[in-house]
Amino acid sequence: MLHTIHHWRALMNAIKKLNLSWCESKWLFRKHSFNKATNKQWACLQNSVRLYVRRKYPINPEEAEKLPVFQYASSTQPKWRVYVWGVAEHGALGVNLQLKKSREPISYLQKPVRTHFAEQHKIVDIACGYGFTALAADTRENAKVFGFGINTDSQIGYHAPRKNHPLQLILTPAPIELPLADIPNTRVINVAAGRAHLLVLTDKEGVFTLGNNAYGQCGRQIVEEEKYSGSPIIYNIPHLNGTKIKSIECGQDHSLFVNENGEVYACGCGADGQTGLGHFISEWQPCRVLGDIEGENIVKVSSTADCVLAINDKGEVFGWGNSEYSQLLHEEIQQINTARYLKKCQGLGKIIDVAAGGSFCIAVNDNGDVFVWGYGILGKGPIVNHAKEPTQIPTTLFGRNEFQPDLQIIAVSAGIGHFAAVSNNGDLYMWGHNRRGCLGLGNVKDQFFPLKVAVGAMVKKVSCGVDHSVALCLPFI
Amino acid sequence: MVYVSKAPTVWNLLKGVVCIYKPAGITAAYVRKILLGNICRDLCELETRPPASHVFIEGNPSTSLNVHVSPSFADHPLVVGPRYQPDDFRCTWGAPIGKNISGVFVLGLNEGNKIVKNLHMQRPTRVFRLKGLLGQATDTYFSDGKVVEKATFRHVNRSKLDTLVASIQAAHQKQMFHQSGVDIQSQTAYELAVQGLIKPANSKIPILYGIKCIHFEPPNFTIEVQCINEHEVYLKTLVHDIGMKLHSVATCTSIQCIRYDSFTLEHALLRKHWTLQHLMDSMSESSRLLKETEADKRQKSAFLVKSDMSRLKAPVVNNDEIETLY
């Protein structure tokens, strides 16, 4: 009701009718918060304002016919939008477009902000690394991937507007020109980002890798004392033993590839066994991951730090890598270097999506139920911070109740310290450590149970980095 | 079947809670006036107290005097007025209802006032059916106002409306967690949130627990809403906001309350039934309903209890089954 009083004169008239003292009326006039329902005097104001419209002349129906019919703008085709939030100082949000001397750059964004970049390019995939973001665009031009954020290891490519001075921090989306053989027809279908390296998957020409290769995570031979800053090297892995690469994933310092047969290949740092190759050394050449997944048709692989989870088409979960927080096996083994079938996830139903975070894991089954385990803010209140077995997060927190019995979570994602879950309605729920607003809830406080993020669009994919998050969305209309 | 012909007997029985169907376009106070007027009219038609007897001594004192006992004129209904008048009754409501809202309206008579007030203090939820018209916006958010804007609505379809409405519901869900009255980072907040649906700590903040589009035939659409702490203008602005979010405009054409706590449309008396006999039946049915759902024992609960939600599924019907009360 109060939002109908826009003009200050009408407000003054309304306050005068309340017969308050001079001080009270002045205070009330200054207080521009119209939504303070707790304020008793605003409640009185509500009651003292007319709830009907006083008309001088009766309504003439012919005037309605003479009114012009307005057409509001609407998206013509499914236009993909990109929303970003979290820490902006390192440029990973791409919002600090120009550093003017008079204006302070944005330090962090607590709420999702829509990027202008997605309005000019058709974005098909997003990836958040440690302090940088990569967007894959569907174009026939040369620049099919754009990145912004930290570029100390050339993970976003070589950008030197001034000769021999490559940029270490990129604040606006910069194009990464891949050395494609067939530029107009090859399309980028996937991007994956790790701590300091980036993987780009194309439909015809395999995987392109760039960035840090100190552990061989780019899939090429490790060169001693190679200088990664300002390095223009983009390496191509066209196929894996003749098979086409279907999907990619990056952990902290390792890379994972899934080919069309459902086999998983890995390369990079193996100190925690995250490559799953049976040893604890770095390996530059992508080799098949050993263990229980041999012979399985792996559908999805997920890794953010050094724990890796994979699901096959039957919904069974396999894992390898770091298990310091008992994420993987019942036994107290801290590093597992071959893929093992997780008995923990046996009774959870058919798992359709998994995500491995820094010290925790999350899985969702085909019924839309979410299970978490590991250490950290798991999403079951402030008391529960360690769970050795998968525990379900109550579905009432995601909004499933008598009024919405068919609500399901369809996708999950995890960053180093926080979680994200996407429902079938297009709602995004986030919880965990709130590093300078990376949860997007409007404050910097940690969130101990899932809470919906007000994005303003239907979220289709979300990617979580260390201290920022990016979502790929469709508009409602 | 007990037939009572004496008005004083009925007067003593007139205490309880009455559930009536309020017509749209008249205020709650006017409804109360009509109701009390009807009760008084019906009571006066029954056998009322006869006028008191008076000893008449007539005649010439010097010759002979006639003494007879007759009904006193000072007590005759045509002199002092009808035996039962609206002022003799105490009638009030717990949940306020706006002028343009029709539907279930619960009133208390005499001793029933306390029951109705206590019932409302527990803040039960109400279910409304809001009918909207796309393409027009008026200055009062209702169809009785002057049209101020017209917009296209050809692009609006059922699936867009459904996704928008689901998103509104999720946003209110989140608000509900924030309004629980405890710090959201505490264990108590988590325990409350897990329970499901919480009543807001502040009784002036409206929360929509459930919204669904049940009928869509452009430009008309109907939305069913289960809410708490709402008011008439809030529901009208809800329809308007839905229109804005759909990149069009909408006005509300009718608001019908179909449920209040455990009182549904089946229990509500139509205008033609606002007579003494039907009101007495309604009172007995209401007392039975309140006893069944244990209205007096729900005071301590901060959550929506089963009886608040048990009947939501019934009113949600398909397009074919909707009855339009025109």
PDB file of C-alpha atoms in Angstrom, chain A residues 192-383:
ATOM      1  CA  ALA A 192      36.967 -26.466 -17.706  1.00  0.00           C
ATOM      2  CA  ALA A 193      39.257 -24.470 -15.447  1.00  0.00           C
ATOM      3  CA  GLY A 194      41.564 -25.480 -12.641  1.00  0.00           C
ATOM      4  CA  ARG A 195      43.923 -23.558 -10.411  1.00  0.00           C
ATOM      5  CA  ALA A 196      46.087 -22.128 -13.166  1.00  0.00           C
ATOM      6  CA  HIS A 197      45.152 -23.984 -16.320  1.00  0.00           C
ATOM      7  CA  LEU A 198      42.269 -24.063 -18.772  1.00  0.00           C
ATOM      8  CA  LEU A 199      40.852 -26.822 -20.948  1.00  0.00           C
ATOM      9  CA  VAL A 200      38.702 -26.144 -24.014  1.00  0.00           C
ATOM     10  CA  LEU A 201      36.803 -28.993 -25.686  1.00  0.00           C
ATOM     11  CA  THR A 202      35.747 -28.629 -29.303  1.00  0.00           C
ATOM     12  CA  ASP A 203      33.427 -30.906 -31.235  1.00  0.00           C
ATOM     13  CA  LYS A 204      35.830 -31.829 -34.030  1.00  0.00           C
ATOM     14  CA  GLU A 205      39.365 -30.973 -33.021  1.00  0.00           C
ATOM     15  CA  GLY A 206      39.736 -32.405 -29.538  1.00  0.00           C
ATOM     16  CA  VAL A 207      40.931 -30.529 -26.487  1.00  0.00           C
ATOM     17  CA  PHE A 208      43.039 -27.364 -26.351  1.00  0.00           C
ATOM     18  CA  THR A 209      44.961 -26.714 -23.136  1.00  0.00           C
ATOM     19  CA  LEU A 210      46.643 -23.583 -21.879  1.00  0.00           C
ATOM     20  CA  GLY A 211      48.161 -22.343 -18.678  1.00  0.00           C
ATOM     21  CA  ASN A 212      50.433 -23.785 -16.066  1.00  0.00           C
ATOM     22  CA  ASN A 213      52.056 -27.109 -16.903  1.00  0.00           C
ATOM     23  CA  ALA A 214      54.335 -27.577 -13.886  1.00  0.00           C
ATOM     24  CA  TYR A 215      52.715 -30.962 -13.164  1.00  0.00           C
ATOM     25  CA  GLY A 216      51.837 -31.804 -16.725  1.00  0.00           C
ATOM     26  CA  GLN A 217      48.198 -30.833 -16.266  1.00  0.00           C
ATOM     27  CA  CYS A 218      48.084 -29.389 -19.792  1.00  0.00           C
ATOM     28  CA  GLY A 219      48.769 -32.795 -21.268  1.00  0.00           C
ATOM     29  CA  ARG A 220      52.170 -31.862 -22.702  1.00  0.00           C
ATOM     30  CA  GLN A 221      55.686 -32.624 -21.621  1.00  0.00           C
ATOM     31  CA  ILE A 222      56.889 -30.800 -18.514  1.00  0.00           C
ATOM     32  CA  VAL A 223      59.676 -28.364 -19.352  1.00  0.00           C
ATOM     33  CA  GLU A 224      62.005 -27.576 -16.417  1.00  0.00           C
ATOM     34  CA  GLU A 225      61.807 -23.931 -15.323  1.00  0.00           C
ATOM     35  CA  GLU A 226      59.373 -23.021 -18.046  1.00  0.00           C
ATOM     36  CA  LYS A 227      58.147 -19.459 -17.795  1.00  0.00           C
ATOM     37  CA  TYR A 228      54.344 -19.602 -17.865  1.00  0.00           C
ATOM     38  CA  SER A 229      53.693 -15.899 -17.516  1.00  0.00           C
ATOM     39  CA  GLY A 230      53.293 -14.410 -20.971  1.00  0.00           C
ATOM     40  CA  SER A 231      53.492 -17.791 -22.651  1.00  0.00           C
ATOM     41  CA  PRO A 232      51.566 -18.056 -25.907  1.00  0.00           C
ATOM     42  CA  ILE A 233      51.542 -21.872 -25.938  1.00  0.00           C
ATOM     43  CA  ILE A 234      48.179 -23.524 -26.562  1.00  0.00           C
ATOM     44  CA  TYR A 235      48.512 -27.282 -26.856  1.00  0.00           C
ATOM     45  CA  ASN A 236      46.118 -29.540 -28.737  1.00  0.00           C
ATOM     46  CA  ILE A 237      45.135 -33.072 -27.796  1.00  0.00           C
ATOM     47  CA  PRO A 238      43.108 -34.192 -30.831  1.00  0.00           C
ATOM     48  CA  HIS A 239      42.035 -37.571 -29.510  1.00  0.00           C
ATOM     49  CA  LEU A 240      42.837 -40.138 -26.858  1.00  0.00           C
ATOM     50  CA  ASN A 241      44.199 -43.318 -28.418  1.00  0.00           C
ATOM     51  CA  GLY A 242      42.053 -42.678 -31.451  1.00  0.00           C
ATOM     52  CA  THR A 243      38.843 -42.112 -29.505  1.00  0.00           C
ATOM     53  CA  LYS A 244      36.979 -38.835 -29.454  1.00  0.00           C
ATOM     54  CA  ILE A 245      36.911 -36.853 -26.201  1.00  0.00           C
ATOM     55  CA  LYS A 246      33.371 -36.387 -24.920  1.00  0.00           C
ATOM     56  CA  SER A 247      33.850 -34.293 -21.774  1.00  0.00           C
ATOM     57  CA  ILE A 248      36.554 -32.657 -19.693  1.00  0.00           C
ATOM     58  CA  GLU A 249      37.087 -31.652 -16.083  1.00  0.00           C
ATOM     59  CA  CYS A 250      39.837 -29.821 -14.229  1.00  0.00           C
ATOM     60  CA  GLY A 251      40.868 -30.300 -10.665  1.00  0.00           C
ATOM     61  CA  GLN A 252      43.344 -28.126  -8.865  1.00  0.00           C
ATOM     62  CA  ASP A 253      46.470 -29.219 -10.776  1.00  0.00           C
ATOM     63  CA  HIS A 254      45.239 -32.153 -12.808  1.00  0.00           C
ATOM     64  CA  SER A 255      43.022 -32.712 -15.831  1.00  0.00           C
ATOM     65  CA  LEU A 256      40.492 -35.421 -16.583  1.00  0.00           C
ATOM     66  CA  PHE A 257      39.115 -36.478 -19.938  1.00  0.00           C
ATOM     67  CA  VAL A 258      36.178 -38.773 -20.657  1.00  0.00           C
ATOM     68  CA  ASN A 259      36.057 -40.316 -24.111  1.00  0.00           C
ATOM     69  CA  GLU A 260      33.075 -41.491 -26.087  1.00  0.00           C
ATOM     70  CA  ASN A 261      33.419 -45.069 -24.739  1.00  0.00           C
ATOM     71  CA  GLY A 262      33.066 -43.877 -21.162  1.00  0.00           C
ATOM     72  CA  GLU A 263      36.732 -44.336 -20.317  1.00  0.00           C
ATOM     73  CA  VAL A 264      38.477 -41.793 -18.120  1.00  0.00           C
ATOM     74  CA  TYR A 265      41.947 -40.462 -18.827  1.00  0.00           C
ATOM     75  CA  ALA A 266      43.936 -38.265 -16.455  1.00  0.00           C
ATOM     76  CA  CYS A 267      47.120 -36.258 -16.384  1.00  0.00           C
ATOM     77  CA  GLY A 268      48.785 -33.767 -14.064  1.00  0.00           C
ATOM     78  CA  CYS A 269      49.673 -33.712 -10.398  1.00  0.00           C
ATOM     79  CA  GLY A 270      49.318 -37.062  -8.647  1.00  0.00           C
ATOM     80  CA  ALA A 271      50.614 -36.281  -5.168  1.00  0.00           C
ATOM     81  CA  ASP A 272      47.266 -37.178  -3.600  1.00  0.00           C
ATOM     82  CA  GLY A 273      46.505 -39.852  -6.138  1.00  0.00           C
ATOM     83  CA  GLN A 274      44.044 -37.609  -7.945  1.00  0.00           C
ATOM     84  CA  THR A 275      45.202 -38.845 -11.331  1.00  0.00           C
ATOM     85  CA  GLY A 276      44.155 -42.351 -10.368  1.00  0.00           C
ATOM     86  CA  LEU A 277      47.015 -43.873 -12.345  1.00  0.00           C
ATOM     87  CA  GLY A 278      48.335 -46.065  -9.543  1.00  0.00           C
ATOM     88  CA  HIS A 279      51.194 -43.840  -8.479  1.00  0.00           C
ATOM     89  CA  PHE A 280      51.813 -40.550  -6.676  1.00  0.00           C
ATOM     90  CA  ILE A 281      53.957 -38.755  -9.237  1.00  0.00           C
ATOM     91  CA  SER A 282      53.101 -36.160 -11.853  1.00  0.00           C
ATOM     92  CA  GLU A 283      52.260 -37.547 -15.270  1.00  0.00           C
ATOM     93  CA  TRP A 284      52.068 -35.353 -18.375  1.00  0.00           C
ATOM     94  CA  GLN A 285      50.608 -37.831 -20.862  1.00  0.00           C
ATOM     95  CA  PRO A 286      46.899 -38.552 -20.414  1.00  0.00           C
ATOM     96  CA  CYS A 287      46.646 -42.193 -19.338  1.00  0.00           C
ATOM     97  CA  ARG A 288      43.672 -44.357 -18.515  1.00  0.00           C
ATOM     98  CA  VAL A 289      42.576 -44.229 -14.910  1.00  0.00           C
ATOM     99  CA  LEU A 290      43.003 -47.633 -13.263  1.00  0.00           C
ATOM    100  CA  GLY A 291      40.827 -49.369 -10.763  1.00  0.00           C
ATOM    101  CA  ASP A 292      37.148 -50.242 -10.440  1.00  0.00           C
ATOM    102  CA  ILE A 293      36.089 -47.977 -13.317  1.00  0.00           C
ATOM    103  CA  GLU A 294      37.772 -50.077 -15.992  1.00  0.00           C
ATOM    104  CA  GLY A 295      34.942 -51.416 -18.073  1.00  0.00           C
ATOM    105  CA  GLU A 296      32.379 -48.949 -16.772  1.00  0.00           C
ATOM    106  CA  ASN A 297      30.672 -46.372 -18.932  1.00  0.00           C
ATOM    107  CA  ILE A 298      31.459 -43.171 -17.051  1.00  0.00           C
ATOM    108  CA  VAL A 299      28.972 -40.394 -17.629  1.00  0.00           C
ATOM    109  CA  LYS A 300      30.331 -37.607 -15.480  1.00  0.00           C
ATOM    110  CA  VAL A 301      33.553 -36.768 -13.665  1.00  0.00           C
ATOM    111  CA  SER A 302      33.811 -34.005 -11.088  1.00  0.00           C
ATOM    112  CA  SER A 303      36.714 -32.464  -9.250  1.00  0.00           C
ATOM    113  CA  THR A 304      37.468 -29.040  -7.822  1.00  0.00           C
ATOM    114  CA  ALA A 305      40.518 -29.598  -5.620  1.00  0.00           C
ATOM    115  CA  ASP A 306      42.172 -33.014  -5.313  1.00  0.00           C
ATOM    116  CA  CYS A 307      39.319 -35.381  -4.707  1.00  0.00           C
ATOM    117  CA  VAL A 308      37.678 -36.865  -7.807  1.00  0.00           C
ATOM    118  CA  LEU A 309      34.224 -38.434  -8.133  1.00  0.00           C
ATOM    119  CA  ALA A 310      32.797 -40.179 -11.181  1.00  0.00           C
ATOM    120  CA  ILE A 311      29.376 -41.674 -11.945  1.00  0.00           C
ATOM    121  CA  ASN A 312      28.531 -44.319 -14.501  1.00  0.00           C
ATOM    122  CA  ASP A 313      25.334 -44.665 -16.472  1.00  0.00           C
ATOM    123  CA  LYS A 314      23.832 -46.948 -13.825  1.00  0.00           C
ATOM    124  CA  GLY A 315      24.181 -44.267 -11.154  1.00  0.00           C
ATOM    125  CA  GLU A 316      27.055 -45.850  -9.219  1.00  0.00           C
ATOM    126  CA  VAL A 317      29.725 -43.600  -7.749  1.00  0.00           C
ATOM    127  CA  PHE A 318      33.485 -44.091  -8.020  1.00  0.00           C
ATOM    128  CA  GLY A 319      36.158 -41.969  -6.428  1.00  0.00           C
ATOM    129  CA  TRP A 320      39.878 -41.460  -6.133  1.00  0.00           C
ATOM    130  CA  GLY A 321      42.307 -38.835  -4.881  1.00  0.00           C
ATOM    131  CA  ASN A 322      42.426 -37.068  -1.559  1.00  0.00           C
ATOM    132  CA  SER A 323      40.344 -38.653   1.172  1.00  0.00           C
ATOM    133  CA  GLU A 324      41.649 -36.860   4.266  1.00  0.00           C
ATOM    134  CA  TYR A 325      38.118 -36.076   5.349  1.00  0.00           C
ATOM    135  CA  SER A 326      36.861 -39.611   4.721  1.00  0.00           C
ATOM    136  CA  GLN A 327      35.146 -38.618   1.508  1.00  0.00           C
ATOM    137  CA  LEU A 328      35.861 -41.851  -0.289  1.00  0.00           C
ATOM    138  CA  LEU A 329      36.301 -45.105   1.615  1.00  0.00           C
ATOM    139  CA  HIS A 330      35.318 -46.408   4.987  1.00  0.00           C
ATOM    140  CA  GLU A 331      38.948 -47.231   5.742  1.00  0.00           C
ATOM    141  CA  GLU A 332      41.207 -44.456   6.966  1.00  0.00           C
ATOM    142  CA  ILE A 333      43.284 -44.152   3.815  1.00  0.00           C
ATOM    143  CA  GLN A 334      44.124 -40.546   3.067  1.00  0.00           C
ATOM    144  CA  GLN A 335      45.261 -40.812  -0.550  1.00  0.00           C
ATOM    145  CA  ILE A 336      43.771 -43.287  -3.007  1.00  0.00           C
ATOM    146  CA  ASN A 337      45.535 -43.517  -6.347  1.00  0.00           C
ATOM    147  CA  THR A 338      43.240 -45.920  -8.206  1.00  0.00           C
ATOM    148  CA  ALA A 339      39.538 -45.558  -8.816  1.00  0.00           C
ATOM    149  CA  ARG A 340      37.455 -47.306  -6.194  1.00  0.00           C
ATOM    150  CA  TYR A 341      33.767 -48.035  -6.082  1.00  0.00           C
ATOM    151  CA  LEU A 342      32.249 -46.080  -3.180  1.00  0.00           C
ATOM    152  CA  LYS A 343      30.204 -48.399  -1.030  1.00  0.00           C
ATOM    153  CA  LYS A 344      29.031 -45.342   0.902  1.00  0.00           C
ATOM    154  CA  CYS A 345      26.853 -44.301  -1.993  1.00  0.00           C
ATOM    155  CA  GLN A 346      25.248 -47.689  -2.449  1.00  0.00           C
ATOM    156  CA  GLY A 347      21.904 -47.098  -0.805  1.00  0.00           C
ATOM    157  CA  LEU A 348      21.297 -43.611  -2.149  1.00  0.00           C
ATOM    158  CA  GLY A 349      19.475 -44.603  -5.319  1.00  0.00           C
ATOM    159  CA  LYS A 350      20.537 -43.914  -8.879  1.00  0.00           C
ATOM    160  CA  ILE A 351      22.910 -40.936  -8.682  1.00  0.00           C
ATOM    161  CA  ILE A 352      22.547 -38.507 -11.556  1.00  0.00           C
ATOM    162  CA  ASP A 353      25.013 -35.803 -10.532  1.00  0.00           C
ATOM    163  CA  VAL A 354      28.017 -35.508  -8.234  1.00  0.00           C
ATOM    164  CA  ALA A 355      30.425 -32.776  -7.278  1.00  0.00           C
ATOM    165  CA  ALA A 356      33.626 -33.023  -5.279  1.00  0.00           C
ATOM    166  CA  GLY A 357      34.598 -29.888  -3.411  1.00  0.00           C
ATOM    167  CA  GLY A 358      37.588 -28.974  -1.321  1.00  0.00           C
ATOM    168  CA  SER A 359      36.874 -31.168   1.688  1.00  0.00           C
ATOM    169  CA  PHE A 360      33.390 -32.470   0.991  1.00  0.00           C
ATOM    170  CA  CYS A 361      31.291 -34.190  -1.639  1.00  0.00           C
ATOM    171  CA  ILE A 362      27.711 -33.856  -2.797  1.00  0.00           C
ATOM    172  CA  ALA A 363      25.502 -36.165  -4.823  1.00  0.00           C
ATOM    173  CA  VAL A 364      21.930 -36.028  -6.090  1.00  0.00           C
ATOM    174  CA  ASN A 365      19.822 -39.020  -7.091  1.00  0.00           C
ATOM    175  CA  ASP A 366      17.082 -39.351  -9.698  1.00  0.00           C
ATOM    176  CA  ASN A 367      14.426 -38.541  -7.104  1.00  0.00           C
ATOM    177  CA  GLY A 368      15.969 -35.133  -6.561  1.00  0.00           C
ATOM    178  CA  ASP A 369      17.321 -35.860  -3.070  1.00  0.00           C
ATOM    179  CA  VAL A 370      20.663 -34.292  -2.144  1.00  0.00           C
ATOM    180  CA  PHE A 371      23.321 -36.086  -0.070  1.00  0.00           C
ATOM    181  CA  VAL A 372      26.450 -34.493   1.411  1.00  0.00           C
ATOM    182  CA  TRP A 373      29.440 -35.904   3.194  1.00  0.00           C
ATOM    183  CA  GLY A 374      32.911 -34.754   4.209  1.00  0.00           C
ATOM    184  CA  TYR A 375      34.059 -31.862   6.354  1.00  0.00           C
ATOM    185  CA  GLY A 376      33.024 -28.228   6.379  1.00  0.00           C
ATOM    186  CA  ILE A 377      29.728 -26.376   6.279  1.00  0.00           C
ATOM    187  CA  LEU A 378      27.711 -29.257   4.884  1.00  0.00           C
ATOM    188  CA  GLY A 379      24.291 -27.634   4.890  1.00  0.00           C
ATOM    189  CA  LYS A 380      22.674 -29.331   7.856  1.00  0.00           C
ATOM    190  CA  GLY A 381      22.946 -26.474  10.328  1.00  0.00           C
ATOM    191  CA  PRO A 382      25.863 -24.926  12.202  1.00  0.00           C
ATOM    192  CA  ILE A 383      26.457 -27.975  14.395  1.00  0.00           C
TER     193      ILE A 383
END
